[in-house]
Tab-separated table of C-alpha atoms and ligand atoms in Angstrom:
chain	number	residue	atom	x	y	z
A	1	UNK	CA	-100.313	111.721	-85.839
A	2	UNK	CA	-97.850	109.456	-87.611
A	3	UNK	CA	-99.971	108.941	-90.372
A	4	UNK	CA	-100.169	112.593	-90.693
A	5	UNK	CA	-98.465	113.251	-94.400
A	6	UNK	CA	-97.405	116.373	-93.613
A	7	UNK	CA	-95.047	114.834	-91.235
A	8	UNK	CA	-93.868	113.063	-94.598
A	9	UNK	CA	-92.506	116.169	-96.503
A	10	UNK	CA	-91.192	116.968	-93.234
A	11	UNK	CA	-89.245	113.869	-92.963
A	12	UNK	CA	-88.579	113.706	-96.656
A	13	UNK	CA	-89.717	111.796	-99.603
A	14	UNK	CA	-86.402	110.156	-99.642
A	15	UNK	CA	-87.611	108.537	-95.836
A	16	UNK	CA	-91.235	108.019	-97.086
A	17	UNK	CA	-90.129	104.274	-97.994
A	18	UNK	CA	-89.456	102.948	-94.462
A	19	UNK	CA	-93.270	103.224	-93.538
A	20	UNK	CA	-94.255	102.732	-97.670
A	21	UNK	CA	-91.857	100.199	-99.401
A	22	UNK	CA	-93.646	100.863	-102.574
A	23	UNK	CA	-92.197	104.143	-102.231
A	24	UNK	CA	-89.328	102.441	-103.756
A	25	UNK	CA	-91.309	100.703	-106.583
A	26	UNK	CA	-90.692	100.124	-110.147
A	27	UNK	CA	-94.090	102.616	-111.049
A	28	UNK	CA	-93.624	105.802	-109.579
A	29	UNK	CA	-94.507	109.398	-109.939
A	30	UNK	CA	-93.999	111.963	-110.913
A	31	UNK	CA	-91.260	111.552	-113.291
A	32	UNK	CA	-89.046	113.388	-115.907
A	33	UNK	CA	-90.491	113.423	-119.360
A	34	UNK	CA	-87.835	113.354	-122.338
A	35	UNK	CA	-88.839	114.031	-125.798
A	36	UNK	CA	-85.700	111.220	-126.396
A	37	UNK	CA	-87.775	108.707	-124.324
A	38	UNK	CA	-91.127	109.678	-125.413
A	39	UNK	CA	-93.414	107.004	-128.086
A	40	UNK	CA	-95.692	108.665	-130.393
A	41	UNK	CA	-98.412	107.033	-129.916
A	42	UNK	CA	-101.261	107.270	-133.121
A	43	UNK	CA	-103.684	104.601	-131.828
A	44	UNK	CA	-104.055	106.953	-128.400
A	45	UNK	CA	-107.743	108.749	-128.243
A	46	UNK	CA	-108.309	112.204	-127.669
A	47	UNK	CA	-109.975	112.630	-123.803
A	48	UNK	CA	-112.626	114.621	-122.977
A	49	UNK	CA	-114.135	115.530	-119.837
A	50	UNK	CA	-118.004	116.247	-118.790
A	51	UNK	CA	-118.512	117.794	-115.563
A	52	UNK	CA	-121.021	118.866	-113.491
A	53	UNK	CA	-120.306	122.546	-112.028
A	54	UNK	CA	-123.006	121.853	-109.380
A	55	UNK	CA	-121.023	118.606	-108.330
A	56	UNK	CA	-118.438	121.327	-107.031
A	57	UNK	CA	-118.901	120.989	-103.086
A	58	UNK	CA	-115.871	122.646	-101.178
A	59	UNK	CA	-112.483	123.958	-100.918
A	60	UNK	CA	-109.923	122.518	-97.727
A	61	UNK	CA	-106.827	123.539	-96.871
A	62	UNK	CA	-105.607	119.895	-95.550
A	63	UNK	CA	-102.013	120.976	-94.269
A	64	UNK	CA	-100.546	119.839	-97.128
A	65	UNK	CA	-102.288	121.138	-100.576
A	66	UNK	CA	-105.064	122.926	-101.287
A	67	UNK	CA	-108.100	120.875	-102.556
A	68	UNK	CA	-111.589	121.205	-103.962
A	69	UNK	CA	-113.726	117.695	-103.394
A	70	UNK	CA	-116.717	116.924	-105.569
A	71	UNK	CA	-119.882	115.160	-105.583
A	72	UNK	CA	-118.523	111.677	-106.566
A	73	UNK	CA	-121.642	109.161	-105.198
A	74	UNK	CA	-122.356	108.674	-108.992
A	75	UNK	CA	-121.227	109.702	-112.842
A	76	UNK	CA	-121.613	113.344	-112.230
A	77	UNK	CA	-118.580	114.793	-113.557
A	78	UNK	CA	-116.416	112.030	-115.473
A	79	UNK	CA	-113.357	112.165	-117.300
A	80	UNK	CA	-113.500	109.259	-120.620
A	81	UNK	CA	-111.247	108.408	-123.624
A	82	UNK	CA	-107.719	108.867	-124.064
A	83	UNK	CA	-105.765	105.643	-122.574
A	84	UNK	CA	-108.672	105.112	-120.084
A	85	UNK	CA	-111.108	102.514	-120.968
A	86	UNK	CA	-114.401	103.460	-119.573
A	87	UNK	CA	-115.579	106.588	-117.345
A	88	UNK	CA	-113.409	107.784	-114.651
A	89	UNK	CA	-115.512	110.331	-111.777
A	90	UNK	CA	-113.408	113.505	-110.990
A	91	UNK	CA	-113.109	113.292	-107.100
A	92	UNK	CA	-111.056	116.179	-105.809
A	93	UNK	CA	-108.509	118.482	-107.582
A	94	UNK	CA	-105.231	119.828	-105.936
A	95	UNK	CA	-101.863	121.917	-106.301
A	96	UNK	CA	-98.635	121.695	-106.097
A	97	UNK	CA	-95.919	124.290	-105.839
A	98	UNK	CA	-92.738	125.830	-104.471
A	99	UNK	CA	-91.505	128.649	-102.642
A	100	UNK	CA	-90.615	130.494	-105.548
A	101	UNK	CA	-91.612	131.025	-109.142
A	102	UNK	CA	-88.517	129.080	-111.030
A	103	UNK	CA	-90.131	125.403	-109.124
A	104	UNK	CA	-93.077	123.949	-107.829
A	105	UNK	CA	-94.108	121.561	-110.450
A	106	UNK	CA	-93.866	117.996	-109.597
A	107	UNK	CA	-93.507	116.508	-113.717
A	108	UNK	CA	-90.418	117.898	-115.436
A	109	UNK	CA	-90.306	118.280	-118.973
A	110	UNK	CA	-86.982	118.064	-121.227
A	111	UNK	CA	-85.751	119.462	-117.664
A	112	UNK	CA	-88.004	122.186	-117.765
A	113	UNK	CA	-90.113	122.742	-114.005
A	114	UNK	CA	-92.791	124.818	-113.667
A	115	UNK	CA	-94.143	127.174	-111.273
A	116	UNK	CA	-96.464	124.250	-110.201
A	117	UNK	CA	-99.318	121.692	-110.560
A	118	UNK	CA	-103.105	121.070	-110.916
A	119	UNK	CA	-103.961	117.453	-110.651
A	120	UNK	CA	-107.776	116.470	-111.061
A	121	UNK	CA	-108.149	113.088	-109.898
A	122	UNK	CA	-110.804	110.781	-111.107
A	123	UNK	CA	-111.393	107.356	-109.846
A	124	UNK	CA	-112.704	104.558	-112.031
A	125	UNK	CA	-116.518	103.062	-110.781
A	126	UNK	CA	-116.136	99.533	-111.788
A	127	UNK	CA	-114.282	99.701	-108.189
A	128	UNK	CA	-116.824	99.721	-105.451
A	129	UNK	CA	-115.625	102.784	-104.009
A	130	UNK	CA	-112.444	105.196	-104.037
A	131	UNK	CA	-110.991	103.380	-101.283
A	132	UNK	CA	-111.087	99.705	-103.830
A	133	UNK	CA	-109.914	101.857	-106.443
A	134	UNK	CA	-106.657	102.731	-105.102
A	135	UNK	CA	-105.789	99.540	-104.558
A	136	UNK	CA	-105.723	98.688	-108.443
A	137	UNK	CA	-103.522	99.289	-111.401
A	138	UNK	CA	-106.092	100.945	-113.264
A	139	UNK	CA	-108.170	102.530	-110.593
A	140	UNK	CA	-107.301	106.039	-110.833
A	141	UNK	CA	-106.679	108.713	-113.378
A	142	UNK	CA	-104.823	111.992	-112.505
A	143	UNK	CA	-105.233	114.887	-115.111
A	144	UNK	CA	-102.089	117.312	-114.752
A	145	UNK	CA	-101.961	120.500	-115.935
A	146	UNK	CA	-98.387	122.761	-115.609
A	147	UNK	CA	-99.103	126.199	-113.541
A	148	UNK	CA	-96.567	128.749	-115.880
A	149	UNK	CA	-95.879	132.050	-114.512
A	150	UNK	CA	-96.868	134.832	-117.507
A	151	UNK	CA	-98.417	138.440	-117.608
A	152	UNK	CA	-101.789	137.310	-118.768
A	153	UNK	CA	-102.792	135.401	-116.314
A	154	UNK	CA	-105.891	132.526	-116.942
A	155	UNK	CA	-108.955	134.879	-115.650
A	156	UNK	CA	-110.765	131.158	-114.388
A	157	UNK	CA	-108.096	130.817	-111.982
A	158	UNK	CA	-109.592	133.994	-110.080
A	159	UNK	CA	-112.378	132.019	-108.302
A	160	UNK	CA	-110.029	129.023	-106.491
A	161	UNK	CA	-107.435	132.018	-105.391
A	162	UNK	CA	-109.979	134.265	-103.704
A	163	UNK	CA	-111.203	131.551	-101.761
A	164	UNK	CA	-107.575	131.431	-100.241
A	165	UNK	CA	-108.102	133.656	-97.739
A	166	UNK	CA	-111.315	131.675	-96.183
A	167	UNK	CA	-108.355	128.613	-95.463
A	168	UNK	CA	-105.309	129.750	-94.729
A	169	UNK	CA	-104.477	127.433	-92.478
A	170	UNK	CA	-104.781	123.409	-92.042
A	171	UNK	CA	-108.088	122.197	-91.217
A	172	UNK	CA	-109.592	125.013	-92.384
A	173	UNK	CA	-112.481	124.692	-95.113
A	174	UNK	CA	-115.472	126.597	-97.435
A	175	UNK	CA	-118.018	126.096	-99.391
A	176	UNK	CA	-117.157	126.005	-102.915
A	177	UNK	CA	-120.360	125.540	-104.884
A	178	UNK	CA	-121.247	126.100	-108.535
A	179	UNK	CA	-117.584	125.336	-110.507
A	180	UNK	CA	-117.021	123.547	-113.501
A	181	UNK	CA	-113.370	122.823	-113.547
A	182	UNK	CA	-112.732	122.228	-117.133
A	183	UNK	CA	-112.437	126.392	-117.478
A	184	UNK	CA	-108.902	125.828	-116.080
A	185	UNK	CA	-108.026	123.529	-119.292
A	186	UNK	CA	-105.649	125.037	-121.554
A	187	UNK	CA	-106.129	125.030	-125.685
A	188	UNK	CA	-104.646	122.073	-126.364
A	189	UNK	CA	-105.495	118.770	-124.891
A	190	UNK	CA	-101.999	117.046	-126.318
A	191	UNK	CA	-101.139	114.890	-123.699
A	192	UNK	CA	-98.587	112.400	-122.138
A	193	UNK	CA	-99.605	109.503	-120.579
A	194	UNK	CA	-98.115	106.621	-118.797
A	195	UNK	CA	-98.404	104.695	-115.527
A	196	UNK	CA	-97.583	105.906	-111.889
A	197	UNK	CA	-98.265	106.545	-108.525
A	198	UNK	CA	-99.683	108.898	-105.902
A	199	UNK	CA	-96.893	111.331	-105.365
A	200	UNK	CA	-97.725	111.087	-101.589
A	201	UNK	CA	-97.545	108.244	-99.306
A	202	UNK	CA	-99.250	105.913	-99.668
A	203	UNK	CA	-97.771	106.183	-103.387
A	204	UNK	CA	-99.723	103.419	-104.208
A	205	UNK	CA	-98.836	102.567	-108.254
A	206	UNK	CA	-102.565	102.809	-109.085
A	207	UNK	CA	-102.509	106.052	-111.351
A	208	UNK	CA	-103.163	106.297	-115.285
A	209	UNK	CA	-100.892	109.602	-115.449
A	210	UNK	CA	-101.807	112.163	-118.191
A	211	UNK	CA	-99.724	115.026	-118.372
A	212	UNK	CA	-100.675	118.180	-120.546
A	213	UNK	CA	-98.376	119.234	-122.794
A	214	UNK	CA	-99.747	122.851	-122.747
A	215	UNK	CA	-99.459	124.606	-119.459
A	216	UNK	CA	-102.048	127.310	-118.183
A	217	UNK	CA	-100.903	130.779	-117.343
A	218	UNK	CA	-101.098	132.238	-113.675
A	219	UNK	CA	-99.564	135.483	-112.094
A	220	UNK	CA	-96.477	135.579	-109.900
A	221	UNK	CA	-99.523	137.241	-107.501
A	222	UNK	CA	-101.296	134.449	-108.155
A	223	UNK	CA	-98.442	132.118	-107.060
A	224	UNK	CA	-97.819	133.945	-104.024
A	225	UNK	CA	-101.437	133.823	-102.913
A	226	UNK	CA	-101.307	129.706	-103.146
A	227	UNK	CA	-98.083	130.210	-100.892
A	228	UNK	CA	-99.705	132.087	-98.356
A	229	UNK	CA	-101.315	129.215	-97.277
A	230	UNK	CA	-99.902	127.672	-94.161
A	231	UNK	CA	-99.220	123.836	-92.982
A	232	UNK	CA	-100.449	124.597	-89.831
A	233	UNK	CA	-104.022	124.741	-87.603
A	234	UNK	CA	-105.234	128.289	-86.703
A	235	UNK	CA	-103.484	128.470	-83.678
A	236	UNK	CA	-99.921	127.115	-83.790
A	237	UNK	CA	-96.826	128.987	-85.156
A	238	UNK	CA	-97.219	129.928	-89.173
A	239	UNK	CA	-95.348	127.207	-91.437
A	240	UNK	CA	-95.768	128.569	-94.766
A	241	UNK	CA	-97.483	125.528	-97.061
A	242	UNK	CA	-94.682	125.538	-99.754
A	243	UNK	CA	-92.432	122.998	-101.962
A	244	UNK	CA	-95.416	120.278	-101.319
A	245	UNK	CA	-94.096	118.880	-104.685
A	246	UNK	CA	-92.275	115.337	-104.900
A	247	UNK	CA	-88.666	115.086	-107.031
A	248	UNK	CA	-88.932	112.920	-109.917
A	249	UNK	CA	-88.644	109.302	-109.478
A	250	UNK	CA	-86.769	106.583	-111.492
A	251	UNK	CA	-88.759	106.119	-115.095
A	252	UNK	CA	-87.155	101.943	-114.658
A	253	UNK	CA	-88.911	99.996	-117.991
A	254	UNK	CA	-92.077	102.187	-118.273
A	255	UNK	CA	-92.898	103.879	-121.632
A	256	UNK	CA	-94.505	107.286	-121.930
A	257	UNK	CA	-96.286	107.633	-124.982
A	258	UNK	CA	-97.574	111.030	-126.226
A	259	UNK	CA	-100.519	111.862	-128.287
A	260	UNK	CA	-99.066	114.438	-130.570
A	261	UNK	CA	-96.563	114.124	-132.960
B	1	MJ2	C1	-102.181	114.591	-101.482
B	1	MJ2	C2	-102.626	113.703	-102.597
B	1	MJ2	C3	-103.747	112.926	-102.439
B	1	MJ2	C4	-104.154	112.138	-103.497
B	1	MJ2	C5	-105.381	111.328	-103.369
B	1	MJ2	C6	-103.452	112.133	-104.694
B	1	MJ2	C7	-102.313	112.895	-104.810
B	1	MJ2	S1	-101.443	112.946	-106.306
B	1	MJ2	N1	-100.402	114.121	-106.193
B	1	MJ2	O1	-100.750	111.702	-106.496
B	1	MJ2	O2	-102.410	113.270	-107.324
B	1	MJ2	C8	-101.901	113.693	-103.785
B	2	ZN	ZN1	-101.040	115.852	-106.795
């Protein structure tokens, strides 16, 4: 359908803003990330996240990432401190990547991309539901964590890449019990942080952004395997899922302060 945001990359993010003005907006993501712009920030928190493993529920292959969901009905698996005030409950985590190894990411650092993106997205409870959330400035937080490509690959990524092959293709989608995300963190928990958008339509300018400074390590197999999903149902002509990222978007008056000096 029209709505259907696959259509979107199709048409291109640079069209997204005649059916989303806010595409256009003074708050959106992702964005470039300059050490000459950045503000050290001393009064910024360290985060920490508690999850759940058995919160873990499935893996989908909606035509446009690939995404685990999670038990989010209460505080099961929350994400707390840094800038957030409050709890935030990890909903669903996703990718992003290209169709090769020198792009994918959607952040850029000091002009550096990466082979891709893991987002973990949390929404924050005082909101009703998800839906309320989204609608608000500080109704979601998006953990982001750089995909590198290196020869010792992150073992923990194993588990999300072998369930590839169960949903190749859009629609398609399997149980994914029993995972506690945070084995995908890297070492350091330095962070960026500043305040965005979805990268997708509706790019609503709801998201508390924070970017790790320390990327994880996955294969080039390992990148491949993410790119032989496909955009399409079972039974049309293969579209290879790839380049699902966003460019980076004007930075206007925002600040991004980092927590690290
Ligand atoms: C596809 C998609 C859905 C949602 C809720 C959020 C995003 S993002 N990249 O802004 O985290 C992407
Ligand atoms: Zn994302």
């Amino acid at each position: 359908g029209f709505h259907d945001i696959s259509l979107y990359f199709f048409l291109g993010p640079d069209q997204w803003h005649k059916n989303y003005p806010i595409a256009k907006g003074r708050h959106q993501s992702p964005i470039e990330i300059n050490n000459k712009e950045v503000h050290y920030d001393r009064s910024l928190l360290p985060w920490f996240a508690s999850y759940d493993p058995g919160a873990a529920k499935t893996i989908l292959n909606n035509g446009k990432t690939c995404r685990v969901v999670f038990d989010d009905s209460f505080d099961r698996s929350v994400l707390r401190g840094g800038p957030l005030s409050g709890v935030y409950r990890l909903r669903q985590l996703h990718f992003h990547w290209g169709s090769s190894d020198d792009h994918g990411s959607e952040h850029v650092v000091n002009g550096v991309r990466y082979a891709g993106e893991l987002h973990l997205l949390h929404w924050n409870p005082k909101y009703s539901n998800y839906l309320d959330a989204v609608r608000r400035a500080d109704g979601i937080a998006v953990l982001a964590i750089f995909l590198q490509v290196g020869k010792t690959p992150k073992p923990e990524m194993k588990r999300i890449l072998e369930e590839i092959n169960a949903i190749k293709t859009k629609g398609k989608e399997a149980p994914f019990p029993n995972f506690d995300p945070s084995i995908l963190f890297p070492k350091s928990h330095d962070y960026w942080t500043y305040h965005g958008s979805f990268t997708t339509p509706p790019c609503e300018e709801c998201i508390t952004w924070i970017v790790l400074r320390e990327p994880i390590i996955v294969s080039s197999d390992q990148m491949a395997k993410l790119r032989s999903l496909s955009k399409n149902a079972e039974n049309e002509p293969d579209i290879p899922l790839v380049d699902n990222w966003r460019p980076t978007q004007p930075l206007y008056f925002r600040m991004v302060s980092a927590s690290f000096l």
